[in-house]
Tab-separated table of C-alpha atoms and ligand atoms in Angstrom:
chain	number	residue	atom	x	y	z
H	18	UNK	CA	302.960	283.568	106.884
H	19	UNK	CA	304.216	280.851	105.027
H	20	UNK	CA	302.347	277.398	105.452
H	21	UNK	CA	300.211	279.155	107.077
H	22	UNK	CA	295.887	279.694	106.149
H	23	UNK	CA	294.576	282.970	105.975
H	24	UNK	CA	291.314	282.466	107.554
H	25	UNK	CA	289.445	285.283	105.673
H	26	UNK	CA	288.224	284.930	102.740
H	27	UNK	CA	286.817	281.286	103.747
H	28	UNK	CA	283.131	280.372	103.607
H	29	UNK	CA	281.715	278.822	106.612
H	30	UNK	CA	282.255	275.354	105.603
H	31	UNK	CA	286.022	275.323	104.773
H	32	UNK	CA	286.408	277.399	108.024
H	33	UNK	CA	284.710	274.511	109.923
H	34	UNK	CA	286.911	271.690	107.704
H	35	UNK	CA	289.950	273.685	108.681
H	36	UNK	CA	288.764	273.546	112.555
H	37	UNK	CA	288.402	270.095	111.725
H	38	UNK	CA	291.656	269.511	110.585
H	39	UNK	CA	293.563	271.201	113.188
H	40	UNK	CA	291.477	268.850	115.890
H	41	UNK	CA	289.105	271.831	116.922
H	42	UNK	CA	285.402	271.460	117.787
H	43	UNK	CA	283.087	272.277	115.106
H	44	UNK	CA	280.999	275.615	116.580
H	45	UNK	CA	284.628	277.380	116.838
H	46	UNK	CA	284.647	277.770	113.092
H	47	UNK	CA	281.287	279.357	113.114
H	48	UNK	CA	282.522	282.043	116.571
H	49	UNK	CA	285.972	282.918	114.111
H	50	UNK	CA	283.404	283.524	110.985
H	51	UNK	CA	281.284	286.043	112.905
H	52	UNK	CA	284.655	287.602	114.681
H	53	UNK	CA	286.360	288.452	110.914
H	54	UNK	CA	283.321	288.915	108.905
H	55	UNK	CA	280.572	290.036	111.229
H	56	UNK	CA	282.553	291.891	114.053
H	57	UNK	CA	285.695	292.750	111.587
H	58	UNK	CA	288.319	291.382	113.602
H	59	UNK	CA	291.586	292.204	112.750
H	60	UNK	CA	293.518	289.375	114.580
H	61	UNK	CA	292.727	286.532	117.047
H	62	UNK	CA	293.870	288.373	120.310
H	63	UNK	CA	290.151	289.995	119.389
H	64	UNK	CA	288.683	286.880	120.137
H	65	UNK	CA	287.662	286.902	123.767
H	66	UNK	CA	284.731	284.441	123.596
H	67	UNK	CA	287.614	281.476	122.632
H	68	UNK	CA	290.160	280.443	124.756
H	69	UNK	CA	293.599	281.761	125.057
H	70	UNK	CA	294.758	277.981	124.141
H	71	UNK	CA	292.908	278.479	121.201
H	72	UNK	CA	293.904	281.777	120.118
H	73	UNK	CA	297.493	280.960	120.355
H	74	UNK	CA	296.865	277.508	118.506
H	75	UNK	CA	295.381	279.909	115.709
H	76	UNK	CA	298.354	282.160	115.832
H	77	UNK	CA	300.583	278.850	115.533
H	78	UNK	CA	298.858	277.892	112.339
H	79	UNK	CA	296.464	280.402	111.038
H	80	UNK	CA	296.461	284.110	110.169
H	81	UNK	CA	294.327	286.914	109.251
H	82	UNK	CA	295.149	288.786	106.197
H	83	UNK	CA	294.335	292.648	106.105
H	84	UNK	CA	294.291	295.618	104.101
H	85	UNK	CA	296.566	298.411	105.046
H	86	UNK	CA	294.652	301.943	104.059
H	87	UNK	CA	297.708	304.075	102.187
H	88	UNK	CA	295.656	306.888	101.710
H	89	UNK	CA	292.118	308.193	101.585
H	90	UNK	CA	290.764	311.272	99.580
H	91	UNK	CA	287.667	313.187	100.191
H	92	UNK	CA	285.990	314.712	97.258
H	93	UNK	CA	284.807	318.214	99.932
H	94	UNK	CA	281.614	318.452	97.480
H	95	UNK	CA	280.088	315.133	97.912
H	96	UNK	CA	282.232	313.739	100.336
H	97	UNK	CA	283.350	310.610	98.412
H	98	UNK	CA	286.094	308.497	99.619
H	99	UNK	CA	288.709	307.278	97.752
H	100	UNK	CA	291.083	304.455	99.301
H	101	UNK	CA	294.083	303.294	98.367
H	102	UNK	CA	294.843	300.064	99.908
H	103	UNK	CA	298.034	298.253	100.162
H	104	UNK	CA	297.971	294.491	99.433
H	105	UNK	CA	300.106	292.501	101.371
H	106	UNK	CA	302.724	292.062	98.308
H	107	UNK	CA	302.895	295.821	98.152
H	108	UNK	CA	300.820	296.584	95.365
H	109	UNK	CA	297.828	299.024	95.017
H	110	UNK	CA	294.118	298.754	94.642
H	111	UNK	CA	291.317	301.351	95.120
H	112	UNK	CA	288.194	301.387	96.248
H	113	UNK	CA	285.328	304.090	96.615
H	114	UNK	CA	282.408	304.686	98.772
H	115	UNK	CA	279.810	306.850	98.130
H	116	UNK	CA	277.074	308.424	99.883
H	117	UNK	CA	273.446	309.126	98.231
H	118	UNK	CA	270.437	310.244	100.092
H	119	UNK	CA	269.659	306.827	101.526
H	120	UNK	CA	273.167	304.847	100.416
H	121	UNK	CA	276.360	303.895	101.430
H	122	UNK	CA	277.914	302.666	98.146
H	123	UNK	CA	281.636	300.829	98.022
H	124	UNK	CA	282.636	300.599	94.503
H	125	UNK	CA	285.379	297.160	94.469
H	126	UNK	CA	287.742	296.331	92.703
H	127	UNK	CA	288.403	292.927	91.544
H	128	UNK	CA	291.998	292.903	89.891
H	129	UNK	CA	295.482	294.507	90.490
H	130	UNK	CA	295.151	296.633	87.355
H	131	UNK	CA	293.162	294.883	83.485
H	132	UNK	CA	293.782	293.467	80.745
H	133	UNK	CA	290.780	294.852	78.726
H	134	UNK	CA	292.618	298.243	77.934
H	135	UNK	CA	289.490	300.427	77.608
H	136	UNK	CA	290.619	303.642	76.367
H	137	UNK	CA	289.415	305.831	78.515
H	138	UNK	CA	289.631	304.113	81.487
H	139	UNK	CA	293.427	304.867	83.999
H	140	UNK	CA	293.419	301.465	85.192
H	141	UNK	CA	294.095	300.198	81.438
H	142	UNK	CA	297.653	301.807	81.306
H	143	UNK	CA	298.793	299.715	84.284
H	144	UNK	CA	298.029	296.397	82.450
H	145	UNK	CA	297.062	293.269	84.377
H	146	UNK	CA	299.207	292.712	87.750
H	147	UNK	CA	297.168	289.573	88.855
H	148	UNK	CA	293.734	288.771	90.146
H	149	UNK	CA	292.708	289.805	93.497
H	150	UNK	CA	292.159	286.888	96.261
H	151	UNK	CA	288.525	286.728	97.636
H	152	UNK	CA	290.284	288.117	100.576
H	153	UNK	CA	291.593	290.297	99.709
H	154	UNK	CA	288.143	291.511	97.676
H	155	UNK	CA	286.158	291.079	101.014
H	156	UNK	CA	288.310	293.121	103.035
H	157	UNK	CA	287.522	296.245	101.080
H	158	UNK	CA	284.296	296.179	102.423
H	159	UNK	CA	284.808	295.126	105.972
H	160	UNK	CA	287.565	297.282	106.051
H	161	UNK	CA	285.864	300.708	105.348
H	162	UNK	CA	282.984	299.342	107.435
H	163	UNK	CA	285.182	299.546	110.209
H	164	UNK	CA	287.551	301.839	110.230
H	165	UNK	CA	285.181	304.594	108.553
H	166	UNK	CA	282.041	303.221	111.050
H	167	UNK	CA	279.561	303.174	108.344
H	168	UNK	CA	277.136	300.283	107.369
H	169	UNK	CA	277.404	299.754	103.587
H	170	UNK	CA	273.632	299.258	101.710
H	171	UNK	CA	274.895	298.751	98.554
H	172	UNK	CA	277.912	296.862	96.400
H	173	UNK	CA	279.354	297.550	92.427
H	174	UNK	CA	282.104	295.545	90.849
H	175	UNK	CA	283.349	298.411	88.940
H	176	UNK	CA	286.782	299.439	90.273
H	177	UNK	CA	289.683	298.283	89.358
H	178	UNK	CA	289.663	295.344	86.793
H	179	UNK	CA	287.246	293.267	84.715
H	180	UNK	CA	285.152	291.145	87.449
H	181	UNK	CA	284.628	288.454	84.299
H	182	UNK	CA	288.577	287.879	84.716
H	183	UNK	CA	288.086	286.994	88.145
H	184	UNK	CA	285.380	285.267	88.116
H	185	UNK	CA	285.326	282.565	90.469
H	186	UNK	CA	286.745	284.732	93.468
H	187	UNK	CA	284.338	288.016	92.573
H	188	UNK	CA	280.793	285.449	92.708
H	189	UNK	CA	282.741	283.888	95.753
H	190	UNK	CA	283.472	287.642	97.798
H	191	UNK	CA	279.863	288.598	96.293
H	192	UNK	CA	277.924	285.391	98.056
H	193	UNK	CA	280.494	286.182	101.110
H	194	UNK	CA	279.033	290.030	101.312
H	195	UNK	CA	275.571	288.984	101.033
H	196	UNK	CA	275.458	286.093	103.856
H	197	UNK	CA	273.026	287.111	106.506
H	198	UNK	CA	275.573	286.387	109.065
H	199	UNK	CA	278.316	288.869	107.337
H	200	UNK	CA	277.007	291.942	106.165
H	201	UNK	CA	273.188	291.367	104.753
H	202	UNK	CA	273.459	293.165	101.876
H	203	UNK	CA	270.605	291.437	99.988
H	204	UNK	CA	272.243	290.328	96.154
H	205	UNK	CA	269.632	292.340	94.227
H	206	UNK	CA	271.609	295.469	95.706
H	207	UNK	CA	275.369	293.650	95.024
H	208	UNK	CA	275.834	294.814	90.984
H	209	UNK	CA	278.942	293.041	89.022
H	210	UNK	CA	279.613	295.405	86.094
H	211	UNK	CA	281.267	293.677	82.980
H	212	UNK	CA	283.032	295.297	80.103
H	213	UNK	CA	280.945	292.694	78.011
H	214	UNK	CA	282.937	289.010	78.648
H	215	UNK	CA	280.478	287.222	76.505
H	216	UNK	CA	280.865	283.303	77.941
H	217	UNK	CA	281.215	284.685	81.368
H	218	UNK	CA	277.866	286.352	81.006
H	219	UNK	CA	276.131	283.245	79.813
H	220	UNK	CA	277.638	281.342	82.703
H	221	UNK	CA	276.637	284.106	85.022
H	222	UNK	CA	273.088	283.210	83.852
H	223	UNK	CA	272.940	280.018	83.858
H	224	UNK	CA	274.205	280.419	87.217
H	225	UNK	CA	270.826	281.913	88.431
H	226	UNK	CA	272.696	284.394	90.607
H	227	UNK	CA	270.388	287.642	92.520
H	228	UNK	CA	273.219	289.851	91.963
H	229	UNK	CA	272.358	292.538	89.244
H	230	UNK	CA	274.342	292.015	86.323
H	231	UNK	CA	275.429	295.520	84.031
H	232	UNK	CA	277.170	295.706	81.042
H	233	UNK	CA	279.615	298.556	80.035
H	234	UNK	CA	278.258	299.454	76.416
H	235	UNK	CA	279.416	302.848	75.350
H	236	UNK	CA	278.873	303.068	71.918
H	237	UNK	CA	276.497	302.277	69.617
H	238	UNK	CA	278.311	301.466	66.585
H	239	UNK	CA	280.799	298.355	66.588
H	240	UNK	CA	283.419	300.649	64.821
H	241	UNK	CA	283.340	303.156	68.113
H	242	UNK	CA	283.104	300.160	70.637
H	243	UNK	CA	286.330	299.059	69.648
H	244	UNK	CA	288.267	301.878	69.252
H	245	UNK	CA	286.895	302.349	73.078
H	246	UNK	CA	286.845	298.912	74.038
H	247	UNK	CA	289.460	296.504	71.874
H	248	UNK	CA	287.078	293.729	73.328
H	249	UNK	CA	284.600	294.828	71.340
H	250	UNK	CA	286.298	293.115	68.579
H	251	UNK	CA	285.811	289.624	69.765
H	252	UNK	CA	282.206	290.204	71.507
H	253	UNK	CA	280.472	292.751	69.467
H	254	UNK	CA	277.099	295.008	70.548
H	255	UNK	CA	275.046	293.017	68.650
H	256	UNK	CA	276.090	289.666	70.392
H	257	UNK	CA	276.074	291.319	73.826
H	258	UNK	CA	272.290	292.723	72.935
H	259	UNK	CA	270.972	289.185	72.165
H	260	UNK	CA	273.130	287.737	75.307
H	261	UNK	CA	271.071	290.673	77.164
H	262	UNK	CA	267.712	289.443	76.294
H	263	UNK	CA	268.585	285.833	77.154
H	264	UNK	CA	269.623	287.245	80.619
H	265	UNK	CA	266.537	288.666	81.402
H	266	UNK	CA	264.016	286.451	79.865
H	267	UNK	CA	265.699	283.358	81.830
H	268	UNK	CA	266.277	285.004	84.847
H	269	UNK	CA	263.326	287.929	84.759
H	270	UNK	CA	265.710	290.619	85.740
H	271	UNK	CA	267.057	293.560	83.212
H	272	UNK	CA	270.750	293.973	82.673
H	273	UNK	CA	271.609	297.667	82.829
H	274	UNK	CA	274.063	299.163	79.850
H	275	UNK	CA	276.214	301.167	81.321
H	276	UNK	CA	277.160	304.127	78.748
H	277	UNK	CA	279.973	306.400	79.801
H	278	UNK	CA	278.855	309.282	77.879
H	279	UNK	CA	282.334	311.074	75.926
H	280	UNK	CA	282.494	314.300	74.119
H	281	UNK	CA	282.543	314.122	70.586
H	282	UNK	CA	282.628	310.448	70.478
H	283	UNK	CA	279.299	308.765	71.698
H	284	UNK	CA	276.548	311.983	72.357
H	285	UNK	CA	275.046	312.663	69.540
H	286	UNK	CA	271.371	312.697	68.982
H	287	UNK	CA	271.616	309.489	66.837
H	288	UNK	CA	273.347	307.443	69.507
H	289	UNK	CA	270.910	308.689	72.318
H	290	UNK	CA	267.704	306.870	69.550
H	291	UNK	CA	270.013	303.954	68.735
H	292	UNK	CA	270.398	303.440	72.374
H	293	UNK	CA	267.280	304.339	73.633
H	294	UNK	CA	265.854	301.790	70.983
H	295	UNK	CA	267.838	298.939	72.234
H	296	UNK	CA	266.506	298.899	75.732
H	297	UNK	CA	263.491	298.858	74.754
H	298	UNK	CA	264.141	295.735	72.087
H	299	UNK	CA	266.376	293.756	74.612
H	300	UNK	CA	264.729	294.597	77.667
H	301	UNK	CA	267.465	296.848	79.105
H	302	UNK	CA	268.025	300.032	81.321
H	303	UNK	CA	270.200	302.388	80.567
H	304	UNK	CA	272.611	304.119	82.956
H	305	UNK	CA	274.582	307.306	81.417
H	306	UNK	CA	277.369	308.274	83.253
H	307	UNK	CA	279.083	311.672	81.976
H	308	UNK	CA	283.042	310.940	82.090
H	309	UNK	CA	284.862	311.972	84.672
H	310	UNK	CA	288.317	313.144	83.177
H	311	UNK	CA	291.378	311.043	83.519
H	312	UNK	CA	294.428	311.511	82.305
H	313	UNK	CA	293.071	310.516	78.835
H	314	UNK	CA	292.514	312.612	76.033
H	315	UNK	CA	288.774	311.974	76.238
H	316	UNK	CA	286.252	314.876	77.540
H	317	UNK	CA	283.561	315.217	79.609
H	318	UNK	CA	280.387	316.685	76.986
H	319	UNK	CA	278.813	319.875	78.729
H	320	UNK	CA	275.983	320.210	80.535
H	321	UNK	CA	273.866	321.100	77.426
H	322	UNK	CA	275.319	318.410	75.704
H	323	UNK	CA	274.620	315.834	78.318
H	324	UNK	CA	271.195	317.212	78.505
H	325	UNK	CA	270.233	316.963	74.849
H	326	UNK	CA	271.494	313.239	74.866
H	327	UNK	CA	269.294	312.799	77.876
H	328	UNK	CA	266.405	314.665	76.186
H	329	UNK	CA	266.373	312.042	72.866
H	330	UNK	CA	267.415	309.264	74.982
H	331	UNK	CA	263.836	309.414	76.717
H	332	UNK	CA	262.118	307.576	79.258
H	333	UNK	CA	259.036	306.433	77.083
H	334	UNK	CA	260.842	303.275	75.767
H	335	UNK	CA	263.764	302.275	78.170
H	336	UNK	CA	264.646	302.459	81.977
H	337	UNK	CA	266.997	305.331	81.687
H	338	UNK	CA	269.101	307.308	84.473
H	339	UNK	CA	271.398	309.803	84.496
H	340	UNK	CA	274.683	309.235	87.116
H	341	UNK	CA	276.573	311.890	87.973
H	342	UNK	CA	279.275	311.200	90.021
H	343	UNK	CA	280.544	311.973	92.923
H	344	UNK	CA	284.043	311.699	92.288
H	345	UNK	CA	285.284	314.689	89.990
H	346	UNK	CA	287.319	316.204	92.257
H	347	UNK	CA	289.203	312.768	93.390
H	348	UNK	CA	290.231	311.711	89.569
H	349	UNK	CA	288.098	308.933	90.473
H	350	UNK	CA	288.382	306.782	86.998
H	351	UNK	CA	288.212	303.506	85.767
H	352	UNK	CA	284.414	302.148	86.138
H	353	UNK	CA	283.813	306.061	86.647
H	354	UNK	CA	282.029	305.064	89.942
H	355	UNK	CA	278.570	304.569	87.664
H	356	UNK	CA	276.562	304.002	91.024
H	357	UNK	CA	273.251	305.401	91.747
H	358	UNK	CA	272.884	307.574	94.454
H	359	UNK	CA	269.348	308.799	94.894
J	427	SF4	S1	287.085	300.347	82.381
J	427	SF4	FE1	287.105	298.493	83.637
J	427	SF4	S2	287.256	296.855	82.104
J	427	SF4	FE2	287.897	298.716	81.047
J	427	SF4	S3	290.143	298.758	81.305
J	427	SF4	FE3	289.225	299.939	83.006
J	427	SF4	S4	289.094	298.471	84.660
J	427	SF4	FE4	289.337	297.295	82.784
């Protein structure tokens, strides 16, 4: 592959300067954009509406990168998929797609393991590998579309990694996914979950993007936070609460707090009004998501337990839902697959 340009993972106009470059009309670009991102071609020889010439000019001088599934797992209950993809330097990402009443979730991941080291999260013990390509973040998506024949409604940024850390190639794969031409996922159902990357959240607003922006909060005491979250340290609740309330007065949309909800640690009564209070002072919704065991020493609460959090966590002030998940019986981990599914 070397010298030669992976053709996914390019927006329309680098695809037509590359068609350019290689002395190709214009309009070709626009017939190879549809065939990777539209019709989820896996090589040129897929092609048929270009020439042969063409195709083997391509060949000569272009490639198309692609996932290799290593293995998929199938939670029986709620029939969740977990994949584990091979990237084409041999290491491992996952991805996750979900099924709710009326949607087809894919939960993406963004890096080759993370840097933020969030206690409870299995992706933290493998450290940071590198960031993933855009790519290479695409191809999660058009891959499961394919090979799994199912037309995704809805996007989250909360597999593997911190999307912040990766931030030029997550908005990239995110405007990519949402392109009429590609997949037409609108960007108010794309959601990039953060871990609470403070200057990457103010650039993210000042941005002006459509995609819904969430914040992993679980806590709701600084001391907590950063026993959870070590980034806590640097970016406290406090500054992430005001950053919240800039977000949505500027761009009139709520960030959601995500709150991974951990026995013993973050469900008592107390944290439920502290929490509760906060969305309703920054203009917030809540999402609690009870954990879904790893192979940390953290529990799930029980179901009473979650239920009395739930209880004096209240609707009356906040936007507040409760996300189970479909992926007990698959380990699934790290962002704990906080999607809704109604
Ligand atoms: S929960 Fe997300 S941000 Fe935290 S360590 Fe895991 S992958 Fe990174």
């Amino acid at each position: 592959m070397k010298n030669k340009q992976n053709l996914k993972g390019l927006t329309l106009p680098q695809l037509e300067e590359f068609f350019l470059k290689i002395g190709e009309k214009r309009f070709r670009a626009e017939q190879v954009f549809l065939w990777i991102y539209n019709k989820k071609a896996k090589s040129f020889d897929e092609m048929t509406n270009l020439s042969k010439a063409t195709r083997e000019k391509l060949k000569e001088l272009a490639y198309i990168e692609n996932l290799e599934i290593a293995q998929v797992q199938v939670d029986s209950e709620s029939n969740t998929h977990k994949f584990l993809f091979q990237l084409i330097d041999g290491k491992k990402i996952e991805s996750v797609l979900l099924f709710g009443n009326k949607r087809k979730t894919v939960c993406i991941s963004s890096q080759v393991g993370c840097a933020v080291d969030c206690g409870f999260c299995a992706t933290a013990q493998m450290g940071l590998f590198r960031n993933l390509t855009v790519s290479e973040i695409i191809d999660q998506l058009l891959t499961i579309e394919r090979d799994f024949e199912v037309k995704v409604t809805n996007i989250v940024f909360m597999g593997m990694g911190e999307p912040f850390h990766n931030y030029e190639n997550v908005i990239e794969s995110a405007k990519l996914m949402s392109d009429e031409k590609v997949t037409g996922i609108s960007q108010r159902k794309i959601t990039i979950s953060t871990s609470g990357v403070l200057p990457k959240i103010r650039r993210f607003t000042d941005e002006n993007h459509n995609f819904k922006l969430a914040i992993s909060l679980n806590a709701t005491d600084n001391e907590t936070r950063t026993k959870l979250m070590p980034l806590n340290a640097k970016w406290p609740i406090e500054a992430l609460l005001e950053e919240s309330k800039f977000y949505s007065e500027k761009n009139r949309n709520k960030i959601t707090l995500e709150y991974v909800l951990l026995e013993g640690i973050n469900d008592s009564i107390e944290d439920a009004k502290r929490f509760s209070k906060w969305c309703a002072e920054y203009n917030c919704k809540a999402n609690v998501i009870p954990y879904n065991p790893t192979n940390s020493d953290y529990k799930r609460p029980s179901k009473e337990k979650i239920e009395r959090f739930m209880a004096a966590l209240g609707d009356k002030y906040a936007s507040v839902t409760l996300r189970d998940t479909g992926g007990k019986g698959i380990k699934a981990a790290c962002g704990q697959l906080a999607v809704e599914q109604d």
